[in-house]
Coordinates of C-alpha atoms in Angstrom, one line a residue:
M1 CA 113.4 113.2 79.5
T2 CA 111.4 110.1 78.5
A3 CA 111.7 106.4 79.4
A4 CA 112.7 105.7 75.8
Q5 CA 116.0 107.7 76.5
L6 CA 116.9 105.5 79.5
P7 CA 118.1 102.1 78.1
N8 CA 121.8 103.0 78.0
L9 CA 121.7 104.6 81.4
L10 CA 120.0 101.7 83.0
N11 CA 123.2 99.6 82.6
L12 CA 124.6 101.7 85.5
L13 CA 122.2 99.9 87.8
L14 CA 123.8 96.5 86.9
P15 CA 127.0 94.7 88.2
D16 CA 130.1 95.1 86.1
A17 CA 131.9 92.2 84.3
T18 CA 134.1 91.3 87.4
Q19 CA 131.1 91.4 89.8
T20 CA 129.1 89.3 87.4
D21 CA 131.7 86.6 87.3
F22 CA 131.8 86.7 91.1
L23 CA 128.0 86.3 91.2
R24 CA 128.1 83.4 88.7
A25 CA 130.7 81.6 90.9
A26 CA 128.9 82.4 94.2
L27 CA 125.4 81.5 93.1
R28 CA 125.9 78.8 90.4
G29 CA 129.4 77.4 91.1
D30 CA 130.5 78.4 87.7
L31 CA 134.2 77.6 87.7
N32 CA 135.0 79.3 84.4
A33 CA 133.5 82.5 85.8
W34 CA 135.6 82.0 89.0
N35 CA 138.8 81.7 87.0
R36 CA 138.0 84.9 85.1
Y37 CA 137.3 86.7 88.4
C38 CA 140.6 85.5 89.8
Q39 CA 142.4 86.6 86.7
R40 CA 140.9 90.1 87.0
V41 CA 141.5 90.7 90.7
G42 CA 144.7 88.7 91.2
D43 CA 144.5 87.4 94.7
P44 CA 140.8 86.9 95.6
K45 CA 141.4 86.9 99.3
T46 CA 143.1 90.3 99.1
A47 CA 140.3 91.6 96.8
L48 CA 137.6 90.5 99.2
G49 CA 139.5 91.7 102.2
H50 CA 139.7 95.2 100.7
D51 CA 136.0 95.2 99.8
T52 CA 134.1 98.3 100.9
L53 CA 130.8 97.6 99.2
G54 CA 129.6 94.7 101.2
I55 CA 130.2 92.1 98.5
K56 CA 132.0 89.9 101.0
R57 CA 128.6 89.1 102.6
L58 CA 128.3 86.7 99.7
V59 CA 131.4 84.8 100.8
P60 CA 129.5 82.0 102.6
Q61 CA 127.6 81.3 99.4
L62 CA 130.8 81.4 97.4
Y63 CA 132.4 78.8 99.8
V64 CA 129.5 76.3 99.5
S65 CA 129.2 76.8 95.7
L66 CA 132.9 76.4 95.0
R67 CA 133.2 73.5 97.4
D68 CA 130.3 71.6 95.8
A69 CA 131.6 72.4 92.3
G70 CA 135.0 70.8 93.2
A71 CA 137.0 73.9 92.7
E72 CA 140.8 73.5 93.3
L73 CA 141.6 76.3 95.7
D74 CA 144.6 77.4 97.7
A75 CA 144.5 76.0 101.3
E76 CA 144.8 79.4 102.8
F77 CA 141.9 80.7 100.8
V78 CA 139.8 77.7 101.7
S79 CA 140.4 78.5 105.3
Y80 CA 139.3 82.1 104.7
L81 CA 136.1 81.0 103.1
R82 CA 135.4 78.3 105.7
A83 CA 136.0 80.8 108.5
A84 CA 133.5 83.2 107.0
H85 CA 130.9 80.5 106.7
V86 CA 131.4 79.4 110.3
R87 CA 131.1 83.0 111.6
E88 CA 127.8 83.3 109.9
E89 CA 126.7 80.0 111.4
L90 CA 127.6 81.1 114.9
R91 CA 126.0 84.5 114.4
A92 CA 122.8 83.0 113.0
R93 CA 122.2 80.9 116.1
T94 CA 121.7 84.1 118.2
F95 CA 120.1 86.1 115.4
S96 CA 117.5 83.5 114.5
R97 CA 116.5 82.8 118.1
I98 CA 115.9 86.4 118.9
C99 CA 114.3 87.2 115.6
E100 CA 111.9 84.2 115.9
S101 CA 110.9 85.1 119.4
A102 CA 110.2 88.8 118.5
L103 CA 108.2 88.0 115.4
Q104 CA 106.2 85.4 117.3
K105 CA 105.3 88.0 120.0
L106 CA 104.4 90.5 117.3
G107 CA 102.1 88.1 115.6
E108 CA 100.4 87.1 118.9
S109 CA 99.8 90.8 119.7
G110 CA 97.6 91.2 116.6
A111 CA 99.9 93.7 114.9
D112 CA 99.6 93.4 111.1
F113 CA 103.0 93.4 109.4
R114 CA 105.0 91.9 106.5
V115 CA 108.5 90.6 106.9
L116 CA 110.8 92.0 104.1
K117 CA 114.1 91.2 102.3
G118 CA 116.7 88.9 104.0
V119 CA 114.7 87.5 106.9
S120 CA 111.7 86.8 104.6
L121 CA 113.9 84.6 102.3
V122 CA 116.5 83.2 104.6
E123 CA 114.9 79.8 105.1
S124 CA 112.6 79.4 102.1
A125 CA 115.1 80.6 99.5
Y126 CA 118.5 80.2 101.1
E127 CA 117.8 77.0 103.1
N128 CA 119.8 78.0 106.1
W129 CA 120.8 81.2 107.8
A130 CA 124.6 80.8 107.3
L131 CA 124.2 81.5 103.5
R132 CA 122.5 84.9 103.9
H133 CA 124.0 87.6 106.1
C134 CA 121.1 89.3 107.8
H135 CA 122.2 92.6 109.5
D136 CA 118.7 93.5 110.6
V137 CA 115.0 92.7 110.4
D138 CA 112.9 94.9 108.1
L139 CA 109.1 95.0 108.8
W140 CA 106.5 96.8 106.9
L141 CA 103.4 97.7 108.9
R142 CA 100.6 100.1 109.1
R143 CA 101.1 103.3 111.0
A144 CA 98.3 102.3 113.4
D145 CA 100.3 99.3 114.4
C146 CA 103.6 101.0 115.0
E147 CA 103.1 101.9 118.7
R148 CA 101.8 98.4 119.4
A149 CA 104.9 96.9 117.7
I150 CA 107.3 99.2 119.6
S151 CA 105.6 98.2 122.9
V152 CA 105.9 94.5 122.1
L153 CA 109.5 94.7 121.1
K154 CA 110.4 96.6 124.2
S155 CA 109.0 93.7 126.2
E156 CA 111.5 91.6 124.3
N157 CA 114.4 93.8 125.5
F158 CA 114.6 96.0 122.4
E159 CA 115.1 99.7 122.9
V160 CA 114.3 102.5 120.4
F161 CA 117.5 103.6 118.8
E162 CA 116.3 106.3 116.4
T163 CA 113.5 107.4 114.2
R164 CA 114.3 108.7 110.8
A165 CA 112.3 109.3 107.6
N166 CA 109.3 107.7 109.3
T167 CA 111.2 104.6 110.1
T168 CA 111.7 103.5 113.7
I169 CA 114.8 101.4 114.5
L170 CA 114.9 99.3 117.7
V171 CA 118.0 97.5 118.9
H172 CA 118.4 94.4 121.0
P173 CA 121.2 94.2 123.6
T174 CA 122.9 91.7 121.2
N175 CA 123.0 94.6 118.6
L176 CA 120.2 93.1 116.5
P177 CA 118.2 95.9 114.9
I178 CA 114.6 95.7 113.9
S179 CA 113.4 98.5 111.5
L180 CA 109.7 99.4 111.4
H181 CA 108.7 100.9 108.0
P182 CA 105.3 102.5 107.6
N183 CA 106.0 102.7 103.9
L184 CA 107.2 99.9 101.6
F185 CA 109.5 102.1 99.5
A186 CA 111.5 105.3 100.3
F187 CA 109.3 107.1 97.7
A188 CA 105.6 107.6 97.3
C189 CA 103.6 105.1 95.2
D190 CA 100.4 103.1 95.5
T191 CA 101.2 100.0 97.6
S192 CA 97.7 98.9 98.5
E193 CA 97.9 95.9 96.2
F194 CA 101.3 95.0 97.6
W195 CA 99.8 94.8 101.1
V196 CA 97.0 92.5 100.0
A197 CA 99.4 90.2 98.1
Q198 CA 100.4 88.2 101.2
Q199 CA 101.8 84.8 101.7
T200 CA 103.3 83.0 104.7
R201 CA 106.7 81.4 105.0
R202 CA 108.2 79.3 107.7
L203 CA 110.9 80.7 110.0
G204 CA 112.1 78.2 112.5
Q205 CA 109.0 77.0 114.4
I206 CA 106.7 79.8 113.4
K207 CA 105.1 81.1 110.2
I208 CA 105.7 84.7 109.2
P209 CA 103.6 87.0 106.9
T210 CA 105.5 88.1 103.8
L211 CA 104.7 89.7 100.4
S212 CA 103.8 87.4 97.5
S213 CA 106.8 86.3 95.4
E214 CA 105.8 88.7 92.6
A215 CA 105.4 91.7 95.0
E216 CA 108.5 90.8 96.9
L217 CA 110.7 90.7 93.7
V218 CA 109.4 94.1 92.7
H219 CA 110.3 95.4 96.2
L220 CA 113.8 93.9 96.1
L221 CA 114.5 95.3 92.7
G222 CA 112.8 98.6 93.3
H223 CA 114.7 99.1 96.6
A224 CA 118.0 98.2 94.9
A225 CA 117.3 100.5 91.9
T226 CA 116.8 103.5 94.1
Q227 CA 119.4 103.0 96.9
N228 CA 123.2 102.9 97.0
S229 CA 123.0 99.6 98.9
R230 CA 122.7 97.8 95.6
R231 CA 126.5 97.9 95.3
S232 CA 126.6 95.1 97.8
L233 CA 125.0 92.8 95.2
L234 CA 122.8 91.2 97.8
W235 CA 119.8 92.2 95.6
C236 CA 121.1 89.9 92.9
S237 CA 121.4 87.0 95.3
D238 CA 118.0 87.6 96.9
A239 CA 116.2 88.0 93.6
W240 CA 118.0 85.0 92.0
R241 CA 117.2 82.7 94.9
L242 CA 113.6 84.0 95.2
L243 CA 113.0 83.1 91.5
Q244 CA 114.6 79.7 92.1
S245 CA 112.2 79.0 94.9
A246 CA 109.0 80.3 93.3
P247 CA 107.8 77.8 90.7
D248 CA 104.3 79.4 90.7
F249 CA 105.6 82.9 89.9
E250 CA 102.9 84.8 88.0
A251 CA 104.2 87.0 85.2
R252 CA 101.1 89.2 85.0
N253 CA 101.2 90.0 88.7
F254 CA 104.9 90.9 88.6
V255 CA 104.4 93.3 85.7
N256 CA 101.4 94.9 87.5
F257 CA 103.4 95.5 90.7
A258 CA 106.4 96.9 88.7
Q259 CA 104.0 99.4 87.0
K260 CA 102.6 100.4 90.3
S261 CA 106.1 101.1 91.6
G262 CA 106.8 103.5 88.7
L263 CA 110.1 101.8 88.2
A264 CA 109.2 99.4 85.4
P265 CA 112.1 100.3 83.0
A266 CA 114.6 99.8 85.8
I267 CA 113.0 96.6 86.9
S268 CA 113.1 95.4 83.3
A269 CA 116.8 96.0 83.0
M270 CA 117.5 94.3 86.3
S271 CA 115.3 91.3 85.5
G272 CA 117.1 91.0 82.1
F273 CA 120.4 90.9 83.9
L274 CA 119.2 88.1 86.2
K275 CA 118.0 86.1 83.2
T276 CA 120.9 86.6 80.8
A277 CA 123.9 86.8 83.2
L278 CA 122.7 84.5 86.0
S279 CA 120.3 82.2 84.1
A280 CA 117.4 83.1 86.5
P281 CA 114.1 81.3 85.6
I282 CA 112.3 84.4 84.5
K283 CA 110.4 84.5 81.2
A284 CA 111.5 86.7 78.3
E285 CA 108.0 87.9 77.9
I286 CA 108.1 89.5 81.3
I287 CA 111.1 91.5 80.4
E288 CA 109.6 92.5 77.1
N289 CA 106.4 93.6 78.7
L290 CA 108.2 95.6 81.4
G291 CA 110.4 97.2 78.8
S292 CA 107.4 98.8 77.0
C293 CA 106.0 100.3 80.3
E294 CA 106.5 103.9 81.2
G295 CA 108.0 104.8 84.5
D296 CA 108.9 107.8 86.7
V297 CA 112.1 108.8 84.9
S298 CA 113.2 111.3 87.5
R299 CA 112.9 108.7 90.3
I300 CA 114.9 106.2 88.2
L301 CA 117.6 108.8 87.5
E302 CA 117.8 109.6 91.2
G303 CA 118.4 106.0 91.8
I304 CA 121.1 105.8 89.2
H305 CA 122.7 108.9 90.7
A306 CA 122.9 107.2 94.1
T307 CA 125.9 105.3 92.9
A308 CA 127.0 107.0 89.7
P309 CA 128.4 110.6 89.5
S310 CA 127.0 113.1 87.1
A311 CA 129.9 112.8 84.6
Q312 CA 129.5 109.0 84.4
I313 CA 125.8 109.3 83.7
I314 CA 126.3 111.8 80.9
R315 CA 129.1 109.6 79.4
S316 CA 126.7 106.6 79.5
A317 CA 124.1 108.5 77.5
R318 CA 125.2 107.5 73.9
R319 CA 123.1 109.8 71.8
W320 CA 123.3 113.5 71.7
N321 CA 119.6 114.0 72.7
E322 CA 120.1 111.7 75.6
K323 CA 123.1 113.5 76.8
K324 CA 121.2 116.8 76.5
A325 CA 118.2 115.5 78.4
V326 CA 120.4 114.1 81.2
S327 CA 122.4 117.3 81.5
R328 CA 119.2 119.3 81.8
W329 CA 118.0 116.9 84.5
I330 CA 121.3 117.2 86.4
L331 CA 121.2 121.0 86.2
A332 CA 117.6 121.1 87.4
R333 CA 118.6 118.8 90.3
V334 CA 121.5 121.0 91.3
A335 CA 119.1 124.0 91.2
R336 CA 116.7 122.3 93.5
K337 CA 119.4 121.5 96.0

């Protein structure tokens, strides 16, 4: 199967119409989108209460956006939204203090690392911790620094919880996990240029090393494209806010990193969604350039399969040759299992 046969399937990586309206309301305070969302789900409090995908992690953002947009909301629902925001504020006080102390000690130890995802963006792109639920701290570091990092974190009262797929997870007595990743992605690709593309961001009273905005966006989208965690929609929020806070974003660098990941077609589709559905400030030329790039089709299909069953993937392939190619890939996958 070739990348040219993927376009219809790549839609399976994207939020559906109901989720898109929720995102528009939560990120942009779009009241028309909020009204459509409510019409689709009925009672929004019940819908969010029954959420099993993690979408309710975006509720603090929804609260602030709807409040600032002057939305007319039921008093009970306002209380629900406000309570979620307050919980995040209270949680963030402990989380941020422990996180800042641990990262400061790691930096002082000489360990070379990059802070990834939520914690990397929480102050620079989200402005405050209450708006971005951070379950854990993800760090990318060289294998040679892993033991040093574990030793430093143990001195901060963290204990090794488990090691899986080359990732070591340590947990603080307050249940804050820190994950040490010797690989940037869960799949093999050349990440040497990602490592070099470094910048620093402020976190409380310290500065932390992170990926450049272009490399970080590829990591966010690439991770979402290949993991079932994309159903929580946090990738949309993180990517949208990153783009809002990166005025010097370099299109050429972004395309280069996307090609290095082998996921350019998927990243093109996801970038297109951010631009068209959420009005993210990303140039059309970037999406066009990515769309003409080749990618690791099997890897992309594995990512799609993480959330979509085989029958849905086959149905989404509109042309006969696409259905045939996808069916062959699924049969080959079953045979490998």
